[in-house]
Tab-separated table of C-alpha atoms and ligand atoms in Angstrom:
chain	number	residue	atom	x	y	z
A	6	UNK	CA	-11.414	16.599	1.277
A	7	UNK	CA	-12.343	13.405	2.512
A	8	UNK	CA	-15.921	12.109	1.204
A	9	UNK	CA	-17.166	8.269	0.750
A	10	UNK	CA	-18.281	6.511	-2.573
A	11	UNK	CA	-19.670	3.678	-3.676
A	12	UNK	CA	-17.274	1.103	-5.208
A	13	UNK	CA	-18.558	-1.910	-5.917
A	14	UNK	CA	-20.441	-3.577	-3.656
A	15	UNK	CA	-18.007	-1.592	-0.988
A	16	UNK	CA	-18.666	2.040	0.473
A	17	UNK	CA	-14.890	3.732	0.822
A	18	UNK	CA	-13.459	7.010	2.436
A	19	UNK	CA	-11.295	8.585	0.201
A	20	UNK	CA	-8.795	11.515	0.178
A	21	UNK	CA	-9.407	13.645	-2.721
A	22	UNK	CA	-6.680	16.628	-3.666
A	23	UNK	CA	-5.968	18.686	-6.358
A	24	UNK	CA	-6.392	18.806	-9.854
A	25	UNK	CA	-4.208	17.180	-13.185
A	26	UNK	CA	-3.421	13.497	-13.958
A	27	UNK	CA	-4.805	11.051	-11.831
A	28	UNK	CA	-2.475	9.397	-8.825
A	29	UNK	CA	-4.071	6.836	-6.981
A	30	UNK	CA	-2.004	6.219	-3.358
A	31	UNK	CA	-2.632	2.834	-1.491
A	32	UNK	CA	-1.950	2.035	1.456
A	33	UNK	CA	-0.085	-0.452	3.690
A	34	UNK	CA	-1.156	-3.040	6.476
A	35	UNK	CA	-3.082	-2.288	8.955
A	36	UNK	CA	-2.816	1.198	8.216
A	37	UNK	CA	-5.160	3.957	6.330
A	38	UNK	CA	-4.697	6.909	3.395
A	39	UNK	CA	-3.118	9.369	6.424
A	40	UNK	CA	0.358	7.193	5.871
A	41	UNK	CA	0.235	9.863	2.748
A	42	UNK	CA	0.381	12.946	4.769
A	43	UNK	CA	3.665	13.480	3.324
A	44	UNK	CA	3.284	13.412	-0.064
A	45	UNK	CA	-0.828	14.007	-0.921
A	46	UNK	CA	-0.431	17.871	0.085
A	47	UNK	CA	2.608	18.461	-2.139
A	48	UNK	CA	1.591	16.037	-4.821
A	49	UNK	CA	-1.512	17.620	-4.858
A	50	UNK	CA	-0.142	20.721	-6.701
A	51	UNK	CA	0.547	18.914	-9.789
A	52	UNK	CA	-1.657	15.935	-9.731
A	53	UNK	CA	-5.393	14.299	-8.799
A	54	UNK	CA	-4.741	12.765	-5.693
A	55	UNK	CA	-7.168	9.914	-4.285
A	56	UNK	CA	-5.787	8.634	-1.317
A	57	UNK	CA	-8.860	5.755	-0.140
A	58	UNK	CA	-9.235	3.760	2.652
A	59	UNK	CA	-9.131	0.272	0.862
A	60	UNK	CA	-11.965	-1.872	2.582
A	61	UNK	CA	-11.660	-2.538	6.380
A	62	UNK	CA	-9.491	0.005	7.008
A	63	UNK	CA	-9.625	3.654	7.996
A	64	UNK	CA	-12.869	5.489	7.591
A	65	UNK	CA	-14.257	2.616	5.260
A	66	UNK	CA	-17.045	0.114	4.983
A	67	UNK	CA	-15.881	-3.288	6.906
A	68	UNK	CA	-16.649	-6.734	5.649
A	69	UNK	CA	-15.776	-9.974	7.988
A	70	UNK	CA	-14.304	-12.791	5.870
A	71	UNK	CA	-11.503	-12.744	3.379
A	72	UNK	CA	-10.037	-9.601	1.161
A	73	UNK	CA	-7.996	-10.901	-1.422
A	74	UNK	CA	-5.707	-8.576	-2.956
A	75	UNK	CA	-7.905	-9.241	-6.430
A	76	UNK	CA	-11.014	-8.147	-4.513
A	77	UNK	CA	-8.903	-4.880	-3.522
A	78	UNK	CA	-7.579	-4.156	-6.615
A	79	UNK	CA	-11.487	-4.606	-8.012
A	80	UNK	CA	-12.709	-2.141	-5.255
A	81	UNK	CA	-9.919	0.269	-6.847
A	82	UNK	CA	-11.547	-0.065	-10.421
A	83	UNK	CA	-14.747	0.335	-9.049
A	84	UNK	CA	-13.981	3.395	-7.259
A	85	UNK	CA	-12.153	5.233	-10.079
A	86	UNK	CA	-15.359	4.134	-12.271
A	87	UNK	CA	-17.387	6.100	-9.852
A	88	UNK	CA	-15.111	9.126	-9.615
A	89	UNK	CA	-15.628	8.990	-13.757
A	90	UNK	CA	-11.975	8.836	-14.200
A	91	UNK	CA	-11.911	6.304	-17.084
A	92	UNK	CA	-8.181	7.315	-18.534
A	93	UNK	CA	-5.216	5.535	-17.186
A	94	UNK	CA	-3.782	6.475	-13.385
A	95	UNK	CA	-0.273	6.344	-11.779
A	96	UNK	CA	-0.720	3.533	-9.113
A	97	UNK	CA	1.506	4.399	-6.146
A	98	UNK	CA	1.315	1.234	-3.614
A	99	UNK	CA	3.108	0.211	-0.547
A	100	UNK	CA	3.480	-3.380	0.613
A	101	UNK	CA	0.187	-4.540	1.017
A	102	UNK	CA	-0.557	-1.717	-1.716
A	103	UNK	CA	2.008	-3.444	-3.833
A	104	UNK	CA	0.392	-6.835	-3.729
A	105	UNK	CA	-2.676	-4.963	-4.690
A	106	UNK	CA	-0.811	-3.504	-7.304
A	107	UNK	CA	0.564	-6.683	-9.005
A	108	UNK	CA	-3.322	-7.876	-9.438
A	109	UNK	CA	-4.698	-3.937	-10.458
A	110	UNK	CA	-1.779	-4.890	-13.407
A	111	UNK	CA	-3.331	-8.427	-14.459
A	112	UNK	CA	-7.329	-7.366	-13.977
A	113	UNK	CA	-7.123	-3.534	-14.767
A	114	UNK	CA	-4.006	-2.814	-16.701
A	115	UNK	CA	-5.634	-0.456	-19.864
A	116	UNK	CA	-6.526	1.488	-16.496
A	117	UNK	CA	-2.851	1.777	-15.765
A	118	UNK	CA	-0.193	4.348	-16.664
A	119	UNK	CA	2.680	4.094	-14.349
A	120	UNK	CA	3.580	2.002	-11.002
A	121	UNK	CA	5.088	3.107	-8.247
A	122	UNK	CA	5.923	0.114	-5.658
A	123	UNK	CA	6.827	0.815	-2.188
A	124	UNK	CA	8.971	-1.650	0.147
A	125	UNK	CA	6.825	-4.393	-0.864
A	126	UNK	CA	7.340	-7.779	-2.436
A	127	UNK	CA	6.455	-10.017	-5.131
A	128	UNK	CA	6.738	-13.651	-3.715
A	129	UNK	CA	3.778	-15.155	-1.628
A	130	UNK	CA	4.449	-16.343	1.788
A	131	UNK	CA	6.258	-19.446	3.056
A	132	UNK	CA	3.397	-21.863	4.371
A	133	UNK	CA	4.492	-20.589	7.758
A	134	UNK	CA	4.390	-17.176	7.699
A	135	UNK	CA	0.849	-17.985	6.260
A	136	UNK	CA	-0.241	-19.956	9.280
A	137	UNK	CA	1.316	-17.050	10.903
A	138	UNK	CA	-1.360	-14.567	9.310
A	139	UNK	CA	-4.075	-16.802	10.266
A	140	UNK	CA	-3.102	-17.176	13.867
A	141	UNK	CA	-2.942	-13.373	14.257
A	142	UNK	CA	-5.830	-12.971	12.559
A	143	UNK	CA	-7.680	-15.115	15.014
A	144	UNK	CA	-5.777	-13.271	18.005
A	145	UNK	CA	-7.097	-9.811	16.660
A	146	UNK	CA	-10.733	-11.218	17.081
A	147	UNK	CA	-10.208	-12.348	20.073
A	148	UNK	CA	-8.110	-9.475	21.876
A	149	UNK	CA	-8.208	-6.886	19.670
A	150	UNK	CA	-6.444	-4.269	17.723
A	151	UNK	CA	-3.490	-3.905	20.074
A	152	UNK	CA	-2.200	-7.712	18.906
A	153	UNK	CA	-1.798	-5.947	15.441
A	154	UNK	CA	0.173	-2.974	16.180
A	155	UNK	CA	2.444	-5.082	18.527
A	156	UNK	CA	2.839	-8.062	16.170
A	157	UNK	CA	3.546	-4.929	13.486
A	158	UNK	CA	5.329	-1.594	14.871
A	159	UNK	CA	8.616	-3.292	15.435
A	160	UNK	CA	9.325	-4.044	12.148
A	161	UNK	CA	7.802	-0.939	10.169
A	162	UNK	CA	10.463	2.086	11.289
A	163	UNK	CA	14.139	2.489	10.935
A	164	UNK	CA	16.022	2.646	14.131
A	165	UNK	CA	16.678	6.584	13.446
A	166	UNK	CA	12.822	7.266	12.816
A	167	UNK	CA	12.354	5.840	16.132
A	168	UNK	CA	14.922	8.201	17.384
A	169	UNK	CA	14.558	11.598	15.638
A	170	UNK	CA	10.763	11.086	14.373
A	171	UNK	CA	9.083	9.158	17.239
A	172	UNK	CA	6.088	11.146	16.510
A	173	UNK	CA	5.553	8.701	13.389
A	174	UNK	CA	5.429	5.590	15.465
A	175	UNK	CA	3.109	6.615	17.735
A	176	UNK	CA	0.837	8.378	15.377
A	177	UNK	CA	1.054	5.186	13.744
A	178	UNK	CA	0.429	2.857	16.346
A	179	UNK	CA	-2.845	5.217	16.980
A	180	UNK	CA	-4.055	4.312	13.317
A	181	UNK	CA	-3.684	0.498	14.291
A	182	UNK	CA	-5.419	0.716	17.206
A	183	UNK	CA	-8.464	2.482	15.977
A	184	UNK	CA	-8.487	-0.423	12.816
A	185	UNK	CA	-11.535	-2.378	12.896
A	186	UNK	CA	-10.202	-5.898	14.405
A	187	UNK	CA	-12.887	-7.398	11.013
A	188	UNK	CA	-11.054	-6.134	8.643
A	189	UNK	CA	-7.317	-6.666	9.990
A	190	UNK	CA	-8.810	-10.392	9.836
A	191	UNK	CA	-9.741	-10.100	6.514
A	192	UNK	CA	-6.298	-8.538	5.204
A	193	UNK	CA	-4.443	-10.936	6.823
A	194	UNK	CA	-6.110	-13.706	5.177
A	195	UNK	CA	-6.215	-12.422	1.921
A	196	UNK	CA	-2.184	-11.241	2.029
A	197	UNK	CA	-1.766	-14.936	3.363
A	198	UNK	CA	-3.283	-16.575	0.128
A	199	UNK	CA	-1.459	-14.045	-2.211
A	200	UNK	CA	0.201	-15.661	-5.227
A	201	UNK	CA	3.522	-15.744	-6.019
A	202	UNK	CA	3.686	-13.191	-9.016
A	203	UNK	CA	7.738	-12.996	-9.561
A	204	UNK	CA	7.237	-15.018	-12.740
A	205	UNK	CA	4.481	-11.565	-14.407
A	206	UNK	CA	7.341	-9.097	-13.279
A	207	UNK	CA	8.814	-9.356	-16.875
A	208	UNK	CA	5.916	-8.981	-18.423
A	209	UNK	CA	4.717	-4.997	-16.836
A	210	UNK	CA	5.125	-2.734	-19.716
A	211	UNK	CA	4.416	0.610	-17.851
A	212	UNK	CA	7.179	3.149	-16.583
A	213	UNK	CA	7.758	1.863	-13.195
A	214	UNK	CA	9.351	3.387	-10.253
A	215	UNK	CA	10.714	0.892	-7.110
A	216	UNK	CA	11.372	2.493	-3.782
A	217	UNK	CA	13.109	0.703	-0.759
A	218	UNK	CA	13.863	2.342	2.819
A	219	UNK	CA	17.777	0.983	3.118
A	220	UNK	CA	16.522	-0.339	6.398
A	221	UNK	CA	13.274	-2.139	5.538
A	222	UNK	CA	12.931	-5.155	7.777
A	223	UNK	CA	9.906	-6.562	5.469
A	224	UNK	CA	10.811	-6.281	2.164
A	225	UNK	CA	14.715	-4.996	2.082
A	226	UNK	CA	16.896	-3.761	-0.667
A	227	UNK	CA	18.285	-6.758	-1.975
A	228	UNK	CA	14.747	-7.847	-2.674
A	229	UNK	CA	13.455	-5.021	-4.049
A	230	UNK	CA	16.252	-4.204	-6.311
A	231	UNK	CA	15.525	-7.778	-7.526
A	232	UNK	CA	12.164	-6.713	-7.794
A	233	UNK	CA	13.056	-3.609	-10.265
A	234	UNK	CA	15.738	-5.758	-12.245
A	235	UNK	CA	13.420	-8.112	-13.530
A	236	UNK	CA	10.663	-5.406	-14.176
A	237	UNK	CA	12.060	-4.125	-17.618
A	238	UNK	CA	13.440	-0.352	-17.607
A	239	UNK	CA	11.914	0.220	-14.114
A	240	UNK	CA	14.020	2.489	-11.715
A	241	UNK	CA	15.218	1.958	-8.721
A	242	UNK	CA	15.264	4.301	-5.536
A	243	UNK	CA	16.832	3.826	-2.176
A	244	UNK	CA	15.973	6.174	1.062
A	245	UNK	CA	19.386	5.833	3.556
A	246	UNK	CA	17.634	6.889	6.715
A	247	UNK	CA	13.955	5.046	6.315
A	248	UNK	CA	12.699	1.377	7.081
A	249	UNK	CA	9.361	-0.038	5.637
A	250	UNK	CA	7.188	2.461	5.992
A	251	UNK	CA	9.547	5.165	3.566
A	252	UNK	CA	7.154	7.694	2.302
A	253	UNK	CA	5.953	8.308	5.776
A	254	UNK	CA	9.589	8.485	7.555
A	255	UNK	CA	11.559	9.976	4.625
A	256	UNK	CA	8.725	12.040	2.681
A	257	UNK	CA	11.109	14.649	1.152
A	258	UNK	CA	13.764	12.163	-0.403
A	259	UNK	CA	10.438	9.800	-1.612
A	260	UNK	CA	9.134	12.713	-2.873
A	261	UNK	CA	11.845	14.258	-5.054
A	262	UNK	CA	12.252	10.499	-6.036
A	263	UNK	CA	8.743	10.261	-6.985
A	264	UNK	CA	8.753	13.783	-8.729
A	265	UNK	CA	11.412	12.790	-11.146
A	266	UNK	CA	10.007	9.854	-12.241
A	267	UNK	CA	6.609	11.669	-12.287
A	268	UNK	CA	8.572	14.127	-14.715
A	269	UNK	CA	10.398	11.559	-16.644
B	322	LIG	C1	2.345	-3.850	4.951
B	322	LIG	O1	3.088	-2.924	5.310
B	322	LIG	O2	1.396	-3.678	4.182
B	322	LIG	C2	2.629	-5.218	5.518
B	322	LIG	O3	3.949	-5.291	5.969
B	322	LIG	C3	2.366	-6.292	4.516
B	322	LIG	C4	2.595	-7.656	5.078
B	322	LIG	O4	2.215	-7.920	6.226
B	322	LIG	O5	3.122	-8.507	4.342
């Protein structure tokens, strides 16, 4: 079911399925909660699963300016406050859900029970892919959506998603296309003032799962695996056939990875 609350000073759409221990599932740039598809349905049957629109994206409230990944890991407390659910969640993030992740860890972490990072990183950008950010943000005012999903489709799918599910990359380029041009803006300058947070990764004390598609052109294995090295006693995945965006083009092999850490 798909219903909006209050968070904050925010209103959000969120996903809600099933019943059990809470798993909170956030999203990637400049996408929205249906990047889930493949996992909320079967996830549902052993978990809570709240799949939300973070703001300026999907179904939720827009607001022009910046979103710093704080501010969206603040909107994520807020929203579980409103939902009541006060006990710790599994955090499930992808990319842009993984830089939210690293700041729901420093503000929120009693609210934490497990993280689950998806091809995303833990360095901030170089100053140019930042002035990068901000020049596409502009565009997107300017021209529109479209400048989004072609600055972005290339590099989210594996060459054999593109050939055996091409499905996903146009149901994906859809979800782009219908994002509000505000709140691409917004992301984009909030991911472009990120911190660099490599030097916390020792610190995370919760069961942590890292996931990589072998072909991820954003944040690749080598980088990830560095990622779940430094992160003590976290595991490490890898999905053969899948690029950035793994849950969505390998959902069976992310879930059974997920499943058994879930279990673990
Ligand atoms: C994402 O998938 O969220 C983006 O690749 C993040 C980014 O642009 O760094």
């Amino acid at each position: 079911m798909i219903e909006r609350f209050p968070a904050g000073d925010v209103t959000l759409s969120v996903q809600q399925l099933g019943t059990g221990p809470p798993l909170l599932l956030v999203h990637g740039f400049p996408l929205d909660h249906t990047m889930w598809t493949g996992q909320a349905a079967e996830l549902a049957q052993a978990w809570r699963v709240i799949a939300p629109d973070l703001r300026g994206f999907g179904r939720s409230q827009v607001v022009p300016g910046t979103a710093t990944m704080s501010q969206l890991a603040d909107d994520l407390a807020r929203l579980l406050d409103t939902l009541q659910i006060t006990g710790p969640v599994t955090y499930c993030g992808l990319s842009m859900g993984g830089y939210i992740a690293w700041q729901f860890w420093r503000r929120h972490r009693e609210r934490l029970a497990r993280l689950v990072l998806c091809d995303t990183r833990a360095v901030a950008d170089t100053p140019e892919v930042a002035r990068g950010r901000q020049l596409v943000a502009d565009q997107v005012l300017a021209e529109g959506a479209r400048v989004a999903a072609d600055a972005m489709l290339g590099r989210l799918f594996s060459d054999h998603t593109r050939q055996q599910q091409p499905q996903l990359v146009d149901q994906t380029r859809q979800v782009i296309l219908a994002t509000d041009p505000q709140g691409i803006a917004a992301a984009q300058r909030g991911m472009a003032q990120r911190p660099d947070v490599t030097t916390w990764l020792p610190e995370i004390a919760v069961p942590t799962l890292v996931v990589c598609g072998a072909h991820d052109a954003i944040s690749g294995p080598a980088e990830m695996q560095a990622i779940a090295r430094a992160i003590p006693g976290a595991r490490y995945a890898e999905l053969p056939d899948a690029g950035h965006m793994a849950p969505l083009e390998s959902a069976a092999g992310f879930n059974a990875a997920l499943r058994s850490f879930l279990a673990g």
